[in-house]
Amino acid sequence: MHPKARIHADPVLEVDQFDCLPDSLVLHILNKVEDVRSLGRCFAVSKRFCGLVSLVHDVYVKIDRVVAVDGDAEDTLNLSSPKPRNIFSHFLKLMLFTIIKPFHNMRNPNGNGRPLFAQLSQHSPAQVLWNFTHIRNLRVELPSGDVGTEEGVLLKWRAEYGSTLQSCVILGGTRVDRRPVGGEQEPSLEDNGSMPESFYTNGGLKLRVVWTISSLIAASTRHYLLRSIIKDHPTLTSLVLTDADGQGTLCMGAEQLKEFRENQLSASACSNRTQVPACNMKLKYAPYLELPGGIALQGATLVAIKPSTEGSNGGHTCRKETDAFISGAFDGPFKVAVKALMKRRTYLLEMNGF
């Protein structure tokens, strides 16, 4: 019977080769991770990782599901929106619950025994991001869109904000169909380049107004709920809040974030959202559009929105920037839809602030 062989560690291999990597390279790798839950686990690896993860520039927070919270959490968040706006009022709370597991029992590796993320029980996403002190690019994804629509209806929006609304573009369609590639176009007797009379009589215009107001409420609510994160992270240069359905995207660049910090936020008196200013709107309509990938869009509508205060300042450069924002708002076949709609006749509308 052969004696049991003993395995001895090679002294040469006892040196952790990962420790030989410079901090700059490790930080570059961590920036590629982005996901806040994975980064949260990295906090607990070692003192070195804990120090480097806090310097990460790019963070991505994905919210998987909405969790209803009872008790004192509502008071802590100071959100009291009614049930129809539940996804907004619970936005801050659900961020914690979807990413709490990596952080819940984590202790500070500095040896003081305190939790790495203090006061996590307060259900504040600002506390989840508290130890990330150098965030430059933050992307947050909600589990679904904010505006409820019927099945088969298309509604997408993209808004730019500073301390208030700067630009918003909305793309809608009453029905999205899949058609065989090379199939014949559905006939449309009313498509002469103008808005058909039926658009005003069958509720078509009213529907577009509802889409517009709902999208602006969704954008202004998202904007309002981000104020604490912007305040706590002065290093932010890019902030994007989107949803898994791809319905709406709120974006803020370096200039918008700077303006947000320097100006007083104008909150709506009736709910937890930023006040929507008086706006000028340009509406374009096509009864039927054929798009790449075998997609047909019926009742295609494009709404471009700018605050009324910027109307008098609209020079050639400003119009070019606005057109660039509109044409680049969406990807894929919807980018083609926007390009086609921009060639259609423009109808001007005005809306009071709310």
mmCIF file of C-alpha atoms in Angstrom:
data_model
loop_
_atom_site.group_PDB
_atom_site.id
_atom_site.type_symbol
_atom_site.label_atom_id
_atom_site.label_comp_id
_atom_site.label_asym_id
_atom_site.label_seq_id
_atom_site.Cartn_x
_atom_site.Cartn_y
_atom_site.Cartn_z
ATOM 1 C CA MET A 1 0.000 0.000 0.000
ATOM 2 C CA HIS A 2 1.522 3.239 -1.112
ATOM 3 C CA PRO A 3 2.023 5.908 1.527
ATOM 4 C CA LYS A 4 -0.194 8.991 1.206
ATOM 5 C CA ALA A 5 1.529 11.749 -0.678
ATOM 6 C CA ARG A 6 1.592 15.140 0.965
ATOM 7 C CA ILE A 7 1.123 18.286 -1.077
ATOM 8 C CA HIS A 8 3.260 21.216 -0.049
ATOM 9 C CA ALA A 9 2.702 24.752 -1.276
ATOM 10 C CA ASP A 10 5.391 25.999 -3.535
ATOM 11 C CA PRO A 11 6.980 28.991 -1.779
ATOM 12 C CA VAL A 12 7.322 30.669 -5.143
ATOM 13 C CA LEU A 13 3.574 30.441 -5.724
ATOM 14 C CA GLU A 14 2.642 31.818 -2.293
ATOM 15 C CA VAL A 15 2.933 35.311 -3.743
ATOM 16 C CA ASP A 16 -0.466 36.421 -5.003
ATOM 17 C CA GLN A 17 0.160 37.464 -8.573
ATOM 18 C CA PHE A 18 -2.962 39.601 -8.519
ATOM 19 C CA ASP A 19 -1.305 41.777 -5.894
ATOM 20 C CA CYS A 20 1.396 42.546 -8.442
ATOM 21 C CA LEU A 21 -1.095 44.320 -10.684
ATOM 22 C CA PRO A 22 -0.979 48.107 -10.352
ATOM 23 C CA ASP A 23 -3.995 49.824 -8.821
ATOM 24 C CA SER A 24 -4.688 51.685 -12.053
ATOM 25 C CA LEU A 25 -5.162 48.402 -13.948
ATOM 26 C CA VAL A 26 -7.380 46.884 -11.239
ATOM 27 C CA LEU A 27 -9.488 50.052 -11.209
ATOM 28 C CA HIS A 28 -9.800 49.859 -14.999
ATOM 29 C CA ILE A 29 -11.115 46.290 -14.664
ATOM 30 C CA LEU A 30 -13.572 47.296 -11.934
ATOM 31 C CA ASN A 31 -14.883 50.100 -14.122
ATOM 32 C CA LYS A 32 -15.781 47.468 -16.726
ATOM 33 C CA VAL A 33 -17.875 45.607 -14.116
ATOM 34 C CA GLU A 34 -20.296 48.543 -13.604
ATOM 35 C CA ASP A 35 -23.031 46.442 -11.950
ATOM 36 C CA VAL A 36 -23.510 47.768 -8.425
ATOM 37 C CA ARG A 37 -24.307 44.340 -6.965
ATOM 38 C CA SER A 38 -21.099 42.818 -8.297
ATOM 39 C CA LEU A 39 -19.140 45.838 -7.126
ATOM 40 C CA GLY A 40 -20.778 45.479 -3.720
ATOM 41 C CA ARG A 41 -19.369 41.972 -3.431
ATOM 42 C CA CYS A 42 -15.945 43.282 -4.424
ATOM 43 C CA PHE A 43 -16.035 45.601 -1.417
ATOM 44 C CA ALA A 44 -15.777 42.560 0.864
ATOM 45 C CA VAL A 45 -12.846 40.883 -0.928
ATOM 46 C CA SER A 46 -10.017 42.759 0.761
ATOM 47 C CA LYS A 47 -8.940 46.121 2.108
ATOM 48 C CA ARG A 48 -7.306 46.868 -1.206
ATOM 49 C CA PHE A 49 -10.475 46.101 -3.158
ATOM 50 C CA CYS A 50 -12.551 48.102 -0.708
ATOM 51 C CA GLY A 51 -10.377 51.139 -1.316
ATOM 52 C CA LEU A 52 -10.370 50.718 -5.104
ATOM 53 C CA VAL A 53 -14.067 49.972 -5.585
ATOM 54 C CA SER A 54 -14.948 53.266 -3.925
ATOM 55 C CA LEU A 55 -12.995 55.019 -6.729
ATOM 56 C CA VAL A 56 -14.981 53.391 -9.558
ATOM 57 C CA HIS A 57 -16.206 55.874 -12.185
ATOM 58 C CA ASP A 58 -18.922 53.834 -13.940
ATOM 59 C CA VAL A 59 -21.852 52.359 -11.988
ATOM 60 C CA TYR A 60 -24.969 50.599 -13.292
ATOM 61 C CA VAL A 61 -27.977 49.970 -11.046
ATOM 62 C CA LYS A 62 -30.562 47.523 -12.385
ATOM 63 C CA ILE A 63 -33.871 47.336 -10.539
ATOM 64 C CA ASP A 64 -35.419 43.899 -11.037
ATOM 65 C CA ARG A 65 -38.805 44.269 -9.368
ATOM 66 C CA VAL A 66 -40.999 46.654 -7.438
ATOM 67 C CA VAL A 67 -41.296 45.849 -3.734
ATOM 68 C CA ALA A 68 -44.102 47.401 -1.720
ATOM 69 C CA VAL A 69 -42.808 48.676 1.610
ATOM 70 C CA ASP A 70 -44.921 49.333 4.690
ATOM 71 C CA GLY A 71 -44.106 51.019 7.948
ATOM 72 C CA ASP A 72 -41.750 53.889 8.620
ATOM 73 C CA ALA A 73 -39.967 53.617 5.290
ATOM 74 C CA GLU A 74 -42.550 55.902 3.725
ATOM 75 C CA ASP A 75 -41.727 58.618 6.259
ATOM 76 C CA THR A 76 -38.034 58.114 5.793
ATOM 77 C CA LEU A 77 -38.317 58.702 2.054
ATOM 78 C CA ASN A 78 -40.821 61.518 2.514
ATOM 79 C CA LEU A 79 -42.784 60.258 -0.470
ATOM 80 C CA SER A 80 -46.549 60.235 -0.304
ATOM 81 C CA SER A 81 -47.663 59.846 -3.898
ATOM 82 C CA PRO A 82 -51.042 58.154 -4.457
ATOM 83 C CA LYS A 83 -51.294 54.604 -5.716
ATOM 84 C CA PRO A 84 -51.450 55.373 -9.485
ATOM 85 C CA ARG A 85 -47.921 56.755 -9.231
ATOM 86 C CA ASN A 86 -46.733 53.789 -7.172
ATOM 87 C CA ILE A 87 -43.731 53.079 -9.391
ATOM 88 C CA PHE A 88 -42.537 56.626 -8.819
ATOM 89 C CA SER A 89 -43.198 56.802 -5.091
ATOM 90 C CA HIS A 90 -41.445 53.488 -4.503
ATOM 91 C CA PHE A 91 -38.566 54.136 -6.911
ATOM 92 C CA LEU A 92 -36.101 55.011 -4.178
ATOM 93 C CA LYS A 93 -37.229 52.135 -1.965
ATOM 94 C CA LEU A 94 -37.098 49.395 -4.560
ATOM 95 C CA MET A 95 -33.539 50.331 -5.542
ATOM 96 C CA LEU A 96 -32.410 49.171 -2.119
ATOM 97 C CA PHE A 97 -34.327 45.913 -2.044
ATOM 98 C CA THR A 98 -33.043 44.665 -5.380
ATOM 99 C CA ILE A 99 -29.411 45.168 -4.456
ATOM 100 C CA ILE A 100 -29.454 44.730 -0.676
ATOM 101 C CA LYS A 101 -28.145 41.146 -0.481
ATOM 102 C CA PRO A 102 -24.510 41.875 -1.410
ATOM 103 C CA PHE A 103 -24.383 44.639 1.203
ATOM 104 C CA HIS A 104 -26.595 43.468 4.052
ATOM 105 C CA ASN A 105 -24.089 41.664 6.256
ATOM 106 C CA MET A 106 -21.010 43.358 4.908
ATOM 107 C CA ARG A 107 -18.618 44.730 7.505
ATOM 108 C CA ASN A 108 -16.030 47.391 7.001
ATOM 109 C CA PRO A 109 -12.636 45.719 6.423
ATOM 110 C CA ASN A 110 -10.936 48.522 8.339
ATOM 111 C CA GLY A 111 -11.699 46.542 11.462
ATOM 112 C CA ASN A 112 -14.087 48.811 13.307
ATOM 113 C CA GLY A 113 -16.890 46.248 12.979
ATOM 114 C CA ARG A 114 -19.411 48.741 11.643
ATOM 115 C CA PRO A 115 -21.497 47.903 8.573
ATOM 116 C CA LEU A 116 -19.873 49.036 5.349
ATOM 117 C CA PHE A 117 -23.059 50.875 4.348
ATOM 118 C CA ALA A 118 -24.410 52.721 7.353
ATOM 119 C CA GLN A 119 -28.150 53.199 7.912
ATOM 120 C CA LEU A 120 -29.029 50.890 5.048
ATOM 121 C CA SER A 121 -32.326 50.158 6.766
ATOM 122 C CA GLN A 122 -33.470 53.675 5.874
ATOM 123 C CA HIS A 123 -34.276 52.383 2.391
ATOM 124 C CA SER A 124 -32.341 55.158 0.660
ATOM 125 C CA PRO A 125 -30.483 54.513 -2.611
ATOM 126 C CA ALA A 126 -28.199 57.382 -1.670
ATOM 127 C CA GLN A 127 -26.912 55.114 1.119
ATOM 128 C CA VAL A 128 -26.384 52.257 -1.347
ATOM 129 C CA LEU A 129 -24.134 54.507 -3.417
ATOM 130 C CA TRP A 130 -22.610 56.257 -0.408
ATOM 131 C CA ASN A 131 -19.199 54.557 -0.549
ATOM 132 C CA PHE A 132 -18.813 55.228 -4.278
ATOM 133 C CA THR A 133 -17.068 58.563 -3.986
ATOM 134 C CA HIS A 134 -15.887 59.096 -7.568
ATOM 135 C CA ILE A 135 -18.859 58.157 -9.751
ATOM 136 C CA ARG A 136 -18.782 59.919 -13.108
ATOM 137 C CA ASN A 137 -21.235 57.874 -15.160
ATOM 138 C CA LEU A 138 -24.343 56.512 -13.458
ATOM 139 C CA ARG A 139 -26.994 54.481 -15.249
ATOM 140 C CA VAL A 140 -30.182 53.318 -13.514
ATOM 141 C CA GLU A 141 -32.687 50.930 -15.078
ATOM 142 C CA LEU A 142 -36.263 50.633 -13.798
ATOM 143 C CA PRO A 143 -38.102 47.294 -14.191
ATOM 144 C CA SER A 144 -40.739 48.686 -16.559
ATOM 145 C CA GLY A 145 -42.039 51.795 -18.254
ATOM 146 C CA ASP A 146 -44.016 54.368 -16.290
ATOM 147 C CA VAL A 147 -46.862 55.029 -18.734
ATOM 148 C CA GLY A 148 -49.389 52.256 -19.171
ATOM 149 C CA THR A 149 -50.456 51.575 -22.755
ATOM 150 C CA GLU A 150 -52.672 49.043 -24.453
ATOM 151 C CA GLU A 151 -51.129 45.996 -26.084
ATOM 152 C CA GLY A 152 -49.662 46.746 -29.483
ATOM 153 C CA VAL A 153 -49.363 50.489 -28.833
ATOM 154 C CA LEU A 154 -45.940 52.090 -29.191
ATOM 155 C CA LEU A 155 -44.839 54.857 -26.836
ATOM 156 C CA LYS A 156 -41.242 55.925 -26.410
ATOM 157 C CA TRP A 157 -39.793 59.145 -25.009
ATOM 158 C CA ARG A 158 -36.439 60.724 -24.286
ATOM 159 C CA ALA A 159 -35.924 63.845 -22.199
ATOM 160 C CA GLU A 160 -32.965 66.063 -21.364
ATOM 161 C CA TYR A 161 -33.022 67.875 -18.054
ATOM 162 C CA GLY A 162 -30.943 70.440 -16.240
ATOM 163 C CA SER A 163 -32.687 72.084 -13.291
ATOM 164 C CA THR A 164 -35.823 71.840 -15.431
ATOM 165 C CA LEU A 165 -36.905 70.371 -18.761
ATOM 166 C CA GLN A 166 -34.667 71.306 -21.685
ATOM 167 C CA SER A 167 -35.862 68.992 -24.466
ATOM 168 C CA CYS A 168 -38.194 66.059 -24.886
ATOM 169 C CA VAL A 169 -39.089 63.934 -27.874
ATOM 170 C CA ILE A 170 -41.957 61.441 -27.957
ATOM 171 C CA LEU A 171 -42.538 58.741 -30.572
ATOM 172 C CA GLY A 172 -45.888 56.986 -30.612
ATOM 173 C CA GLY A 173 -47.984 54.690 -32.744
ATOM 174 C CA THR A 174 -51.473 53.302 -32.323
ATOM 175 C CA ARG A 175 -50.382 49.874 -33.503
ATOM 176 C CA VAL A 176 -47.140 48.062 -34.298
ATOM 177 C CA ASP A 177 -47.517 45.205 -36.755
ATOM 178 C CA ARG A 178 -45.144 42.559 -37.999
ATOM 179 C CA ARG A 179 -45.436 42.169 -41.736
ATOM 180 C CA PRO A 180 -43.660 39.786 -44.135
ATOM 181 C CA VAL A 181 -40.565 41.301 -45.663
ATOM 182 C CA GLY A 182 -41.484 42.493 -49.122
ATOM 183 C CA GLY A 183 -45.207 42.509 -48.301
ATOM 184 C CA GLU A 184 -47.381 45.170 -49.806
ATOM 185 C CA GLN A 185 -48.106 48.357 -47.916
ATOM 186 C CA GLU A 186 -51.471 48.639 -46.229
ATOM 187 C CA PRO A 187 -53.531 51.122 -48.264
ATOM 188 C CA SER A 188 -54.168 54.547 -46.780
ATOM 189 C CA LEU A 189 -56.668 56.796 -48.512
ATOM 190 C CA GLU A 190 -56.085 59.793 -46.258
ATOM 191 C CA ASP A 191 -52.312 60.103 -46.498
ATOM 192 C CA ASN A 192 -51.907 63.290 -48.504
ATOM 193 C CA GLY A 193 -49.236 64.702 -46.216
ATOM 194 C CA SER A 194 -51.738 66.542 -44.012
ATOM 195 C CA MET A 195 -53.547 65.619 -40.821
ATOM 196 C CA PRO A 196 -56.752 63.776 -41.813
ATOM 197 C CA GLU A 197 -60.063 65.193 -40.590
ATOM 198 C CA SER A 198 -60.747 61.951 -38.732
ATOM 199 C CA PHE A 199 -57.700 62.661 -36.565
ATOM 200 C CA TYR A 200 -59.676 65.402 -34.816
ATOM 201 C CA THR A 201 -63.029 63.612 -34.638
ATOM 202 C CA ASN A 202 -62.110 60.070 -33.563
ATOM 203 C CA GLY A 203 -60.026 61.016 -30.522
ATOM 204 C CA GLY A 204 -56.663 60.787 -32.276
ATOM 205 C CA LEU A 205 -55.498 64.232 -31.172
ATOM 206 C CA LYS A 206 -56.748 63.682 -27.627
ATOM 207 C CA LEU A 207 -54.786 60.421 -27.433
ATOM 208 C CA ARG A 208 -51.577 62.221 -28.467
ATOM 209 C CA VAL A 209 -52.158 64.860 -25.785
ATOM 210 C CA VAL A 210 -52.542 62.107 -23.180
ATOM 211 C CA TRP A 211 -49.300 60.484 -24.375
ATOM 212 C CA THR A 212 -47.497 63.816 -24.147
ATOM 213 C CA ILE A 213 -48.718 64.755 -20.669
ATOM 214 C CA SER A 214 -48.123 61.240 -19.306
ATOM 215 C CA SER A 215 -44.575 61.143 -20.682
ATOM 216 C CA LEU A 216 -43.767 64.579 -19.253
ATOM 217 C CA ILE A 217 -45.108 63.560 -15.840
ATOM 218 C CA ALA A 218 -42.989 60.404 -15.963
ATOM 219 C CA ALA A 219 -39.866 62.368 -16.903
ATOM 220 C CA SER A 220 -40.405 65.097 -14.292
ATOM 221 C CA THR A 221 -41.001 62.504 -11.550
ATOM 222 C CA ARG A 222 -37.803 60.654 -12.400
ATOM 223 C CA HIS A 223 -35.939 63.962 -12.423
ATOM 224 C CA TYR A 224 -37.243 64.941 -8.980
ATOM 225 C CA LEU A 225 -36.311 61.603 -7.416
ATOM 226 C CA LEU A 226 -32.688 61.905 -8.571
ATOM 227 C CA ARG A 227 -31.976 65.105 -6.668
ATOM 228 C CA SER A 228 -30.394 63.452 -3.599
ATOM 229 C CA ILE A 229 -28.073 61.314 -5.746
ATOM 230 C CA ILE A 230 -26.922 64.362 -7.723
ATOM 231 C CA LYS A 231 -26.322 66.292 -4.517
ATOM 232 C CA ASP A 232 -24.282 63.497 -2.909
ATOM 233 C CA HIS A 233 -22.115 62.834 -5.983
ATOM 234 C CA PRO A 234 -20.524 66.066 -7.257
ATOM 235 C CA THR A 235 -18.230 64.062 -9.541
ATOM 236 C CA LEU A 236 -21.141 62.944 -11.759
ATOM 237 C CA THR A 237 -20.791 63.966 -15.399
ATOM 238 C CA SER A 238 -23.418 61.665 -16.919
ATOM 239 C CA LEU A 239 -26.674 60.374 -15.465
ATOM 240 C CA VAL A 240 -29.154 58.184 -17.354
ATOM 241 C CA LEU A 241 -32.396 56.791 -15.962
ATOM 242 C CA THR A 242 -34.154 54.335 -18.244
ATOM 243 C CA ASP A 243 -36.358 51.249 -17.960
ATOM 244 C CA ALA A 244 -36.229 47.625 -19.044
ATOM 245 C CA ASP A 245 -39.080 48.145 -21.512
ATOM 246 C CA GLY A 246 -37.136 50.876 -23.293
ATOM 247 C CA GLN A 247 -40.124 53.180 -22.992
ATOM 248 C CA GLY A 248 -38.526 56.276 -21.495
ATOM 249 C CA THR A 249 -35.043 57.675 -20.949
ATOM 250 C CA LEU A 250 -34.050 60.684 -18.877
ATOM 251 C CA CYS A 251 -30.510 61.886 -19.477
ATOM 252 C CA MET A 252 -28.335 64.574 -17.925
ATOM 253 C CA GLY A 253 -24.873 65.499 -19.151
ATOM 254 C CA ALA A 254 -22.114 67.475 -17.468
ATOM 255 C CA GLU A 255 -23.597 70.875 -18.327
ATOM 256 C CA GLN A 256 -27.086 69.849 -17.227
ATOM 257 C CA LEU A 257 -25.800 68.462 -13.932
ATOM 258 C CA LYS A 258 -23.865 71.660 -13.282
ATOM 259 C CA GLU A 259 -26.958 73.736 -13.960
ATOM 260 C CA PHE A 260 -29.012 71.466 -11.684
ATOM 261 C CA ARG A 261 -26.628 72.091 -8.778
ATOM 262 C CA GLU A 262 -26.439 75.844 -9.344
ATOM 263 C CA ASN A 263 -30.180 76.548 -9.685
ATOM 264 C CA GLN A 264 -33.143 76.089 -7.417
ATOM 265 C CA LEU A 265 -35.261 73.074 -8.290
ATOM 266 C CA SER A 266 -38.837 74.061 -9.102
ATOM 267 C CA ALA A 267 -41.049 71.375 -7.597
ATOM 268 C CA SER A 268 -44.678 70.815 -8.464
ATOM 269 C CA ALA A 269 -47.082 71.847 -5.700
ATOM 270 C CA CYS A 270 -49.318 68.789 -6.082
ATOM 271 C CA SER A 271 -46.881 65.869 -6.228
ATOM 272 C CA ASN A 272 -43.291 64.723 -5.872
ATOM 273 C CA ARG A 273 -42.009 65.798 -9.251
ATOM 274 C CA THR A 274 -40.329 68.717 -10.937
ATOM 275 C CA GLN A 275 -42.669 71.314 -12.378
ATOM 276 C CA VAL A 276 -43.080 71.075 -16.134
ATOM 277 C CA PRO A 277 -42.610 74.548 -17.678
ATOM 278 C CA ALA A 278 -44.822 76.071 -20.355
ATOM 279 C CA CYS A 279 -43.796 74.429 -23.611
ATOM 280 C CA ASN A 280 -43.980 74.752 -27.368
ATOM 281 C CA MET A 281 -44.631 71.501 -29.200
ATOM 282 C CA LYS A 282 -44.163 70.415 -32.786
ATOM 283 C CA LEU A 283 -46.329 67.489 -33.807
ATOM 284 C CA LYS A 284 -45.786 65.398 -36.931
ATOM 285 C CA TYR A 285 -48.033 62.592 -38.073
ATOM 286 C CA ALA A 286 -48.135 59.780 -40.625
ATOM 287 C CA PRO A 287 -51.019 57.285 -40.813
ATOM 288 C CA TYR A 288 -48.709 54.457 -41.854
ATOM 289 C CA LEU A 289 -44.948 53.855 -41.919
ATOM 290 C CA GLU A 290 -42.990 50.847 -43.118
ATOM 291 C CA LEU A 291 -39.870 50.288 -41.045
ATOM 292 C CA PRO A 292 -36.872 47.956 -41.362
ATOM 293 C CA GLY A 293 -37.148 44.474 -39.924
ATOM 294 C CA GLY A 294 -40.670 43.833 -41.142
ATOM 295 C CA ILE A 295 -42.273 46.406 -38.834
ATOM 296 C CA ALA A 296 -45.268 48.501 -39.781
ATOM 297 C CA LEU A 297 -46.258 51.438 -37.601
ATOM 298 C CA GLN A 298 -49.788 52.783 -37.784
ATOM 299 C CA GLY A 299 -50.770 56.225 -36.511
ATOM 300 C CA ALA A 300 -47.096 57.216 -36.270
ATOM 301 C CA THR A 301 -46.632 60.416 -34.278
ATOM 302 C CA LEU A 302 -43.585 62.472 -33.359
ATOM 303 C CA VAL A 303 -43.785 65.230 -30.731
ATOM 304 C CA ALA A 304 -40.799 67.525 -30.118
ATOM 305 C CA ILE A 305 -41.062 69.634 -26.965
ATOM 306 C CA LYS A 306 -39.071 72.696 -25.865
ATOM 307 C CA PRO A 307 -39.756 75.162 -23.038
ATOM 308 C CA SER A 308 -41.479 78.339 -24.277
ATOM 309 C CA THR A 309 -38.723 80.494 -22.763
ATOM 310 C CA GLU A 310 -36.261 79.058 -25.275
ATOM 311 C CA GLY A 311 -38.442 79.823 -28.266
ATOM 312 C CA SER A 312 -37.202 83.404 -28.632
ATOM 313 C CA ASN A 313 -33.587 82.241 -28.457
ATOM 314 C CA GLY A 314 -33.874 79.689 -31.227
ATOM 315 C CA GLY A 315 -31.217 80.520 -33.764
ATOM 316 C CA HIS A 316 -29.840 78.327 -36.513
ATOM 317 C CA THR A 317 -27.382 76.611 -34.145
ATOM 318 C CA CYS A 318 -30.095 75.908 -31.600
ATOM 319 C CA ARG A 319 -32.327 74.357 -34.265
ATOM 320 C CA LYS A 320 -29.498 72.160 -35.469
ATOM 321 C CA GLU A 321 -28.871 70.940 -31.913
ATOM 322 C CA THR A 322 -32.575 70.250 -31.436
ATOM 323 C CA ASP A 323 -32.775 68.328 -34.721
ATOM 324 C CA ALA A 324 -29.706 66.319 -33.746
ATOM 325 C CA PHE A 325 -31.284 65.456 -30.383
ATOM 326 C CA ILE A 326 -34.525 64.365 -32.040
ATOM 327 C CA SER A 327 -32.893 62.302 -34.784
ATOM 328 C CA GLY A 328 -30.598 60.570 -32.267
ATOM 329 C CA ALA A 329 -33.216 59.930 -29.595
ATOM 330 C CA PHE A 330 -33.969 56.331 -30.585
ATOM 331 C CA ASP A 331 -32.173 53.416 -32.184
ATOM 332 C CA GLY A 332 -32.952 50.778 -34.779
ATOM 333 C CA PRO A 333 -36.181 50.955 -36.768
ATOM 334 C CA PHE A 334 -37.520 53.718 -34.528
ATOM 335 C CA LYS A 335 -34.656 55.943 -35.617
ATOM 336 C CA VAL A 336 -35.867 55.402 -39.180
ATOM 337 C CA ALA A 337 -39.412 56.284 -38.097
ATOM 338 C CA VAL A 338 -38.216 59.570 -36.589
ATOM 339 C CA LYS A 339 -36.285 60.411 -39.750
ATOM 340 C CA ALA A 340 -39.373 59.781 -41.893
ATOM 341 C CA LEU A 341 -41.649 61.790 -39.590
ATOM 342 C CA MET A 342 -39.284 64.767 -39.527
ATOM 343 C CA LYS A 343 -40.042 65.231 -43.232
ATOM 344 C CA ARG A 344 -43.767 65.498 -42.601
ATOM 345 C CA ARG A 345 -45.794 68.661 -42.123
ATOM 346 C CA THR A 346 -45.394 70.315 -38.725
ATOM 347 C CA TYR A 347 -48.298 71.280 -36.479
ATOM 348 C CA LEU A 348 -47.573 73.719 -33.650
ATOM 349 C CA LEU A 349 -49.130 73.437 -30.210
ATOM 350 C CA GLU A 350 -48.652 75.254 -26.920
ATOM 351 C CA MET A 351 -49.015 73.902 -23.403
ATOM 352 C CA ASN A 352 -49.122 75.690 -20.055
ATOM 353 C CA GLY A 353 -46.820 74.609 -17.251
ATOM 354 C CA PHE A 354 -48.119 72.147 -14.681
#
